Tab-separated table of C-alpha atoms in Angstrom:
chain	number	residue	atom	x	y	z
S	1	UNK	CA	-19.127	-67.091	25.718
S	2	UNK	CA	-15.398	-67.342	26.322
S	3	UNK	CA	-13.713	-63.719	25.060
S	4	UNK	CA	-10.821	-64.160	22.314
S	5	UNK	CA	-7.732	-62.433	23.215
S	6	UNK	CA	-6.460	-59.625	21.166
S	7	UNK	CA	-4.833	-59.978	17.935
S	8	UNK	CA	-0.861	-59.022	17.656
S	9	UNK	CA	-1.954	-56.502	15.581
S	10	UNK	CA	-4.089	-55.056	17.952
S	11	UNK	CA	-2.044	-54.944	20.412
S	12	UNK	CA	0.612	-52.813	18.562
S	13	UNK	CA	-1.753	-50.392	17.525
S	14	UNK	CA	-3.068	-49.985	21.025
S	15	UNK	CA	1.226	-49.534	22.478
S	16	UNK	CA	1.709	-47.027	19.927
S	17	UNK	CA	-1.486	-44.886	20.898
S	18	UNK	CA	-0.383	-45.010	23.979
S	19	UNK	CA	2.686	-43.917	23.940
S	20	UNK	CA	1.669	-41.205	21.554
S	21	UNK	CA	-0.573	-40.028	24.229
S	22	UNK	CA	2.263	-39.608	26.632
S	23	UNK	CA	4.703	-37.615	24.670
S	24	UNK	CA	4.351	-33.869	24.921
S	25	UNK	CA	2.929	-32.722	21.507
S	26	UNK	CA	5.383	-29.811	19.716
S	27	UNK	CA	5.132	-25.961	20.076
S	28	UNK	CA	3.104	-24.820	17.352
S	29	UNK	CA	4.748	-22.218	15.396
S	30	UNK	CA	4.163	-20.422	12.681
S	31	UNK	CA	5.988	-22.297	10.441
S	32	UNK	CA	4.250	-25.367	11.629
S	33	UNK	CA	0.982	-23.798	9.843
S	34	UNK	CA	2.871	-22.283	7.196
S	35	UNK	CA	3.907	-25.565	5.729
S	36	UNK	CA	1.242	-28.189	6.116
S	37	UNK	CA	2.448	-31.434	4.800
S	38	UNK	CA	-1.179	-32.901	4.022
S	39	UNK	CA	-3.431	-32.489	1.193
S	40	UNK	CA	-4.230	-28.875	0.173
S	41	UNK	CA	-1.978	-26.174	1.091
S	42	UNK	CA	-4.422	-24.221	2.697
S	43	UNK	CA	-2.571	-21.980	5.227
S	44	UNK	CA	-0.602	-20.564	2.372
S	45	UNK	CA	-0.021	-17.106	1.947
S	46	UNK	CA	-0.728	-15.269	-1.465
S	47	UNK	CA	1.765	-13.507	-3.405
S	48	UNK	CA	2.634	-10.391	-1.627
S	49	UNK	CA	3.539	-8.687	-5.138
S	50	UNK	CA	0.962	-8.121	-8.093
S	51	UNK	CA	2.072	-9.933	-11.101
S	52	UNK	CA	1.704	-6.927	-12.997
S	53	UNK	CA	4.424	-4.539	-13.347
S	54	UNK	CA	4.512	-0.522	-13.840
S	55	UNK	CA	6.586	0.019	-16.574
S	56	UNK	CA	8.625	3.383	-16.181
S	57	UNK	CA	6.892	4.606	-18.658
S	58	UNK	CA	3.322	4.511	-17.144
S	59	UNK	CA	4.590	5.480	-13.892
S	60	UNK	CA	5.647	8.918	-15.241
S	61	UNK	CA	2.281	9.447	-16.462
S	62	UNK	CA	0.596	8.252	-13.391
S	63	UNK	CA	2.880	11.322	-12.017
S	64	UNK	CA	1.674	13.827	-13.882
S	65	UNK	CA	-2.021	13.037	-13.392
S	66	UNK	CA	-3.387	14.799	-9.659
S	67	UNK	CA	-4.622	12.629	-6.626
S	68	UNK	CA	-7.889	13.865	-7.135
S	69	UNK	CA	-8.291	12.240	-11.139
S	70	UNK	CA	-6.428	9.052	-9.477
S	71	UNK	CA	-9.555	8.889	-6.701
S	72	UNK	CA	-11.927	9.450	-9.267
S	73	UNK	CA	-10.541	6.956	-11.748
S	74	UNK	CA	-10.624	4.065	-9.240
S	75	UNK	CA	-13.853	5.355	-7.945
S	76	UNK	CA	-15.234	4.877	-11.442
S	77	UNK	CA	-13.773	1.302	-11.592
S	78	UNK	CA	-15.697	0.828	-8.510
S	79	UNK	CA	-12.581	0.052	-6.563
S	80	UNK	CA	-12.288	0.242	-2.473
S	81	UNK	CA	-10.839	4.243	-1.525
S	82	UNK	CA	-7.631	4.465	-2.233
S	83	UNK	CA	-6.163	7.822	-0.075
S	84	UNK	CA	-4.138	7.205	2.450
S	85	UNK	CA	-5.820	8.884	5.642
S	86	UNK	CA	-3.702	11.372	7.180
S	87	UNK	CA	-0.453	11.440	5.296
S	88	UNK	CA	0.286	15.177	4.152
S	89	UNK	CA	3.204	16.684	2.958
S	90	UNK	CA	5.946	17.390	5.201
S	91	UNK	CA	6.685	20.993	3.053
S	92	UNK	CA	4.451	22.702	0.635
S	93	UNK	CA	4.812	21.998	-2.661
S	94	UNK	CA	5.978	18.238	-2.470
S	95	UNK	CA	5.396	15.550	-4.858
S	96	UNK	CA	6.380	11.755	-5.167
S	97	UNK	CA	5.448	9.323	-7.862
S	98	UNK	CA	7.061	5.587	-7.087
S	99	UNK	CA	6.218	1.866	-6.934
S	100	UNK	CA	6.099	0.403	-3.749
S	101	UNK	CA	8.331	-0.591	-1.243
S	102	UNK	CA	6.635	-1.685	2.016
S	103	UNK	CA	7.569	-2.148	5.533
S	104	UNK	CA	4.979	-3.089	8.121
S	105	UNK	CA	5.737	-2.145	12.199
S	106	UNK	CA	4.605	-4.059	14.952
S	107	UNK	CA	3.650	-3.174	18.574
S	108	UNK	CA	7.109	-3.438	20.688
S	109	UNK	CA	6.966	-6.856	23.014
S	110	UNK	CA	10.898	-8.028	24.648
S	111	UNK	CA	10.547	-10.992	22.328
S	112	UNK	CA	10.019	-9.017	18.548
S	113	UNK	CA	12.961	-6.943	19.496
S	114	UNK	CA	15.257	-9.992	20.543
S	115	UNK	CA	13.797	-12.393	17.479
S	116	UNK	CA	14.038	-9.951	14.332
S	117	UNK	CA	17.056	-9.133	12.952
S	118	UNK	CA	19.199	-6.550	13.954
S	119	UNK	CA	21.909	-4.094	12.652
S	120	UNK	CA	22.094	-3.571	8.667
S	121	UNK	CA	19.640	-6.574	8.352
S	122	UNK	CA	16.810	-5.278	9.986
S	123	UNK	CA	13.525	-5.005	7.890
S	124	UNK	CA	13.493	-1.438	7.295
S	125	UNK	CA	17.188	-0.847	6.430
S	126	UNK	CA	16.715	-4.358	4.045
S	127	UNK	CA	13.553	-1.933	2.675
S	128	UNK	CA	16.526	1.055	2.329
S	129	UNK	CA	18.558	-0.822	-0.029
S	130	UNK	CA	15.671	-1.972	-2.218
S	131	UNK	CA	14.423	1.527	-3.153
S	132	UNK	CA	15.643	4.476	-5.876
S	133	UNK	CA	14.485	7.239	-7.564
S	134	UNK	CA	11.335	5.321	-8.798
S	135	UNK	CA	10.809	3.497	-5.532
S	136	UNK	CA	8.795	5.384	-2.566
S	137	UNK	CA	8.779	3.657	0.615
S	138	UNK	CA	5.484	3.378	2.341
S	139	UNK	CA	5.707	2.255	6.011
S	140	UNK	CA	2.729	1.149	8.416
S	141	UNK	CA	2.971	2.033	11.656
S	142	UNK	CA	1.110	0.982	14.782
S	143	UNK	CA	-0.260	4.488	15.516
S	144	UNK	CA	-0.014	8.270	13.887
S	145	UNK	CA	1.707	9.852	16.429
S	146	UNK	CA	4.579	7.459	17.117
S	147	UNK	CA	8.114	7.486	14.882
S	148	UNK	CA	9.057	5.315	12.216
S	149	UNK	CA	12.622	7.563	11.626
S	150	UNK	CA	14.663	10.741	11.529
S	151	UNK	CA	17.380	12.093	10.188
S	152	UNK	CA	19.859	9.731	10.967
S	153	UNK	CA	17.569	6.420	9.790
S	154	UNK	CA	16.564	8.512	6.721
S	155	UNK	CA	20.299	10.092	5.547
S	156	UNK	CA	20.813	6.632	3.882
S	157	UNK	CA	17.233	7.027	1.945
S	158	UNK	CA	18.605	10.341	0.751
S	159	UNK	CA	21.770	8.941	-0.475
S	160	UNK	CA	19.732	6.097	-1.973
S	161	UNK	CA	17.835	9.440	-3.786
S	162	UNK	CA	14.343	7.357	-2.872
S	163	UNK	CA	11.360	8.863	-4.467
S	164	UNK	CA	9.271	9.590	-1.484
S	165	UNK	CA	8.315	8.264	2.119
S	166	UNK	CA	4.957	7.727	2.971
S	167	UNK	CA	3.616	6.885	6.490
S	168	UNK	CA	0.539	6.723	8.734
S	169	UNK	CA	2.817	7.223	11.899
S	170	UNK	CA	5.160	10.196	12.704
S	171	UNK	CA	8.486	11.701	11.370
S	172	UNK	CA	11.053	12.925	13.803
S	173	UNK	CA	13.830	16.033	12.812
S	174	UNK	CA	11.408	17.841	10.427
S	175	UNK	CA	14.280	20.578	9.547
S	176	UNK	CA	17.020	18.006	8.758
S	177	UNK	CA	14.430	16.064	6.753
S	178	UNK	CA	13.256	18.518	4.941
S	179	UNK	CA	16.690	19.429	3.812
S	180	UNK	CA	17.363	16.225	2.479
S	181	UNK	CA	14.625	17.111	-0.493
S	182	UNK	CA	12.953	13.382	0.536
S	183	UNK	CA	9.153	14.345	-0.460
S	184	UNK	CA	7.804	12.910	2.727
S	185	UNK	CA	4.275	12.698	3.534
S	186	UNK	CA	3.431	11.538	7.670
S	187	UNK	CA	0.452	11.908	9.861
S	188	UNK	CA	2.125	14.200	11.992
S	189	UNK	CA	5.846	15.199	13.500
S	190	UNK	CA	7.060	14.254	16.556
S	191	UNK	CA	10.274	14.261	19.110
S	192	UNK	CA	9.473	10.688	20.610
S	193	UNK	CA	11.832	8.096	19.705
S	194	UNK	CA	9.720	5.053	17.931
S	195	UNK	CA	11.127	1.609	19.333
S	196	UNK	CA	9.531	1.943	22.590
S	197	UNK	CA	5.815	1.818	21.140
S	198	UNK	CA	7.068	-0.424	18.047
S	199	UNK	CA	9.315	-2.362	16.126
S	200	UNK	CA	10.123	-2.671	12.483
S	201	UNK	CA	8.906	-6.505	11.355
S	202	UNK	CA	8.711	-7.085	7.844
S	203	UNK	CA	10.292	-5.877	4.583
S	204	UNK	CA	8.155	-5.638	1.544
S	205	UNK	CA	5.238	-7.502	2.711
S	206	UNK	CA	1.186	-6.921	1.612
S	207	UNK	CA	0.478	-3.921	4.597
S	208	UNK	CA	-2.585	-1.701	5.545
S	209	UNK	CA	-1.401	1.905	5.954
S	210	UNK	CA	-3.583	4.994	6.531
S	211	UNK	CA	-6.966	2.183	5.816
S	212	UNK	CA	-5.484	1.399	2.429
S	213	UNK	CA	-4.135	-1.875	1.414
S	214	UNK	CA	-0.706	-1.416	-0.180
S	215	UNK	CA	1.262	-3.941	-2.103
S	216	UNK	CA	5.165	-3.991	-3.424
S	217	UNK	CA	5.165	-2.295	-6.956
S	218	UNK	CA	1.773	-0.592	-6.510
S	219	UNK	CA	1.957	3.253	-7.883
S	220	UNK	CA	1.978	5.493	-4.952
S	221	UNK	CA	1.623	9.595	-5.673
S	222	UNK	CA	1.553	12.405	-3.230
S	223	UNK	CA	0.867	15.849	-3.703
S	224	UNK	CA	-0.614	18.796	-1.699
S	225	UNK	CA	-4.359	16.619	-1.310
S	226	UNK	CA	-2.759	13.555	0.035
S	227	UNK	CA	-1.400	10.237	-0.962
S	228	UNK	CA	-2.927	7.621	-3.309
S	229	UNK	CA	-2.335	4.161	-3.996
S	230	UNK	CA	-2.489	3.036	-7.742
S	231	UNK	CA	-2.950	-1.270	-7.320
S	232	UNK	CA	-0.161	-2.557	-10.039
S	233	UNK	CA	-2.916	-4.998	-11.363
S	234	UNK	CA	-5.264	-1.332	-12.730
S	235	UNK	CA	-2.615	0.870	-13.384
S	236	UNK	CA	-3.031	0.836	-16.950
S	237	UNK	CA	-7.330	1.556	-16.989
S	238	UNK	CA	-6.984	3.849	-13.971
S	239	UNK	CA	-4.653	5.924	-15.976
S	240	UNK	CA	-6.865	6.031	-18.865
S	241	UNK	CA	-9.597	7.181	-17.195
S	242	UNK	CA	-8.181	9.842	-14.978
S	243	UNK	CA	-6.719	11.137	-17.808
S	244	UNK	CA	-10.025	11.165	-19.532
S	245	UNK	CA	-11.541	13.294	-16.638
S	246	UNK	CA	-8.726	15.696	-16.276
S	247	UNK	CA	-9.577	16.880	-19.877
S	248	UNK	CA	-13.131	16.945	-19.836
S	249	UNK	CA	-12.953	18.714	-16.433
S	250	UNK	CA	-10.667	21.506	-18.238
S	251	UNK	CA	-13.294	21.502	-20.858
S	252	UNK	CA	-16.102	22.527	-18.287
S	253	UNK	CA	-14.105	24.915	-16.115
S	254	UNK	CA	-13.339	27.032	-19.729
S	255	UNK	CA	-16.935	26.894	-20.809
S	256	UNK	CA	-18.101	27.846	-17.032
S	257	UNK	CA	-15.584	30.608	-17.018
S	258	UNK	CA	-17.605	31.496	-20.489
S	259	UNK	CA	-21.050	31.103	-19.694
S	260	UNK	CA	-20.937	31.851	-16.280
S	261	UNK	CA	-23.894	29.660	-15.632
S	262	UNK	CA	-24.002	27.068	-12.438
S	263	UNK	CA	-21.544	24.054	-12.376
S	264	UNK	CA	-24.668	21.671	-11.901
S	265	UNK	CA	-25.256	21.995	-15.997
S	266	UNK	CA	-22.472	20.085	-16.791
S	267	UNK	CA	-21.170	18.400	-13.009
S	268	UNK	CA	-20.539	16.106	-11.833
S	269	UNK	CA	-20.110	13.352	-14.407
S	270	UNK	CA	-19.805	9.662	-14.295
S	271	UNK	CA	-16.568	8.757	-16.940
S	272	UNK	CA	-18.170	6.367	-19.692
S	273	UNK	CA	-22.077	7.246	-18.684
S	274	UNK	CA	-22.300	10.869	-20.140
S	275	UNK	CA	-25.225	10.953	-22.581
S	276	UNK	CA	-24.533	12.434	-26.202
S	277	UNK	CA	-27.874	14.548	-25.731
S	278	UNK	CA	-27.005	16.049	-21.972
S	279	UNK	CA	-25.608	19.197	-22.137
S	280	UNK	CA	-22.249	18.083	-21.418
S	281	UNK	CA	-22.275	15.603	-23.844
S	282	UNK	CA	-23.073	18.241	-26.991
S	283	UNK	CA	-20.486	21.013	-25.728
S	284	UNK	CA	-17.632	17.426	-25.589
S	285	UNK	CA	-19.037	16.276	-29.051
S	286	UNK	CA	-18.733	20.236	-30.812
S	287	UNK	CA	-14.868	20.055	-28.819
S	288	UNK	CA	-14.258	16.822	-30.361
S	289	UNK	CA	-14.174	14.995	-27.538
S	290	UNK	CA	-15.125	11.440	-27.309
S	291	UNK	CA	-16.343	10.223	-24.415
């Protein structure tokens, strides 16, 4: 049979395709994933903040509680490790206690350092201005023995009296920094300068530092053990149990000092689990102690 020639219709539809076909399709960017404009937004990035907030109050305790009682308290909750790997203290006998205030390095490429913002904008001098005594700025670098600052960088974080720096990479100027009375915990020292190996990217973003996830606002405490990092959503319950621990541990290391008999009688213990009719639970109960 004789063929019918296309509809009108059809014959748009087919000069459209067409000349969709021969126009170059756009860069994609990241903004052209970061804003879809169809149906769910599923490329969208979660909050990088916990909803929950420290209260000054609660940090203060968190302060006075050690590392160790923090690790044990999350470990209880059965939370991922929480230590940051490889941060010590810069000078014996440091301490912080702060929330939060992130900035995440990148590996050094000509384009980062010509696209991000330079001068008093860049991320980690936008990070400065954002942090006081209860603030202590925790920055991810892109490996522990390159720089994130020295003295110069870090006189403004003095004058801004910050309440600690924490940082999987390097510190340069260990004398000068140490003067400043900036409890700093690092990987390591160096002399190399840091923007050859890496740039700074983003201010107060969700980072990984040291293996540990750290958000903006999170409790962050350092002492002689290490670094830990407190999630803002369990402050509250980690507090209450480390808290817990530190004064049954007290308990046992008087009644050990006492008896004199091995630790094992009464050690470890699992917070919330310890039987009424186990030896540690009768020497708690004639303290007092609920457990």
């Amino acid at each position: 049979g004789q063929r019918r020639p296309p509809s009108k219709m059809l014959r748009l539809a087919a000069q459209k395709l067409l000349r969709g076909v021969a126009t170059a399709a756009p860069v994609a960017t990241r903004a052209t994933f970061a804003r879809p404009t169809f149906g769910l937004n599923r490329w969208k990035t979660g909050p990088a903040a916990s909803p929950t907030e420290i209260s000054d109050e609660l940090l203060a305790k968190l302060g006075k509680l050690s590392t160790q009682a923090l690790v044990d308290g999350l470990w209880v909750m059965g939370w991922p490790p929480a230590q940051i790997e490889g941060a010590r203290s810069l000078a014996k006998g440091m301490k912080c206690v702060g929330r939060a205030v992130t900035v995440r390095f990148v590996p050094a490429r000509p384009d980062i350092a010509s696209d991000k913002p330079g001068g008093e904008i860049s991320p980690e001098y936008e990070a400065f201005e954002l942090c006081g005594p209860n603030s202590v700025i925790v920055m991810a670098s892109v490996g522990p023995w390159e720089s994130v600052g020295g003295d110069i960088k870090f006189l403004r974080l003095m004058q801004r009296q910050v309440g600690g720096l924490v940082t999987d990479g390097s510190v340069r100027d260990t004398d000068t920094m140490i003067g400043y009375g900036i409890p700093t915990f690092s990987y390591s020292t160096t002399a190399k300068q840091g923007p050859a190996a890496m740039q700074p990217w983003e201010c107060n973003g969700v980072i990984s530092c040291g293996g540990v996830t750290v958000r903006p606002g999170d409790a962050v405490i350092g002492d002689q053990d290490g670094v830990v990092v407190v999630p803002a959503a369990v402050a509250q319950q980690v507090y209450d149990i480390a808290h817990s621990r530190e004064e049954i541990e007290e308990i046992v290391k008087t009644q050990l000092e006492t008896e004199k008999c091995p630790p094992g009688k009464y050690y470890p213990f699992m917070s919330g689990k310890i039987k009424p009719d186990s030896p540690l639970g009768k020497l708690l109960t004639s303290k007092g102690v609920k457990f």
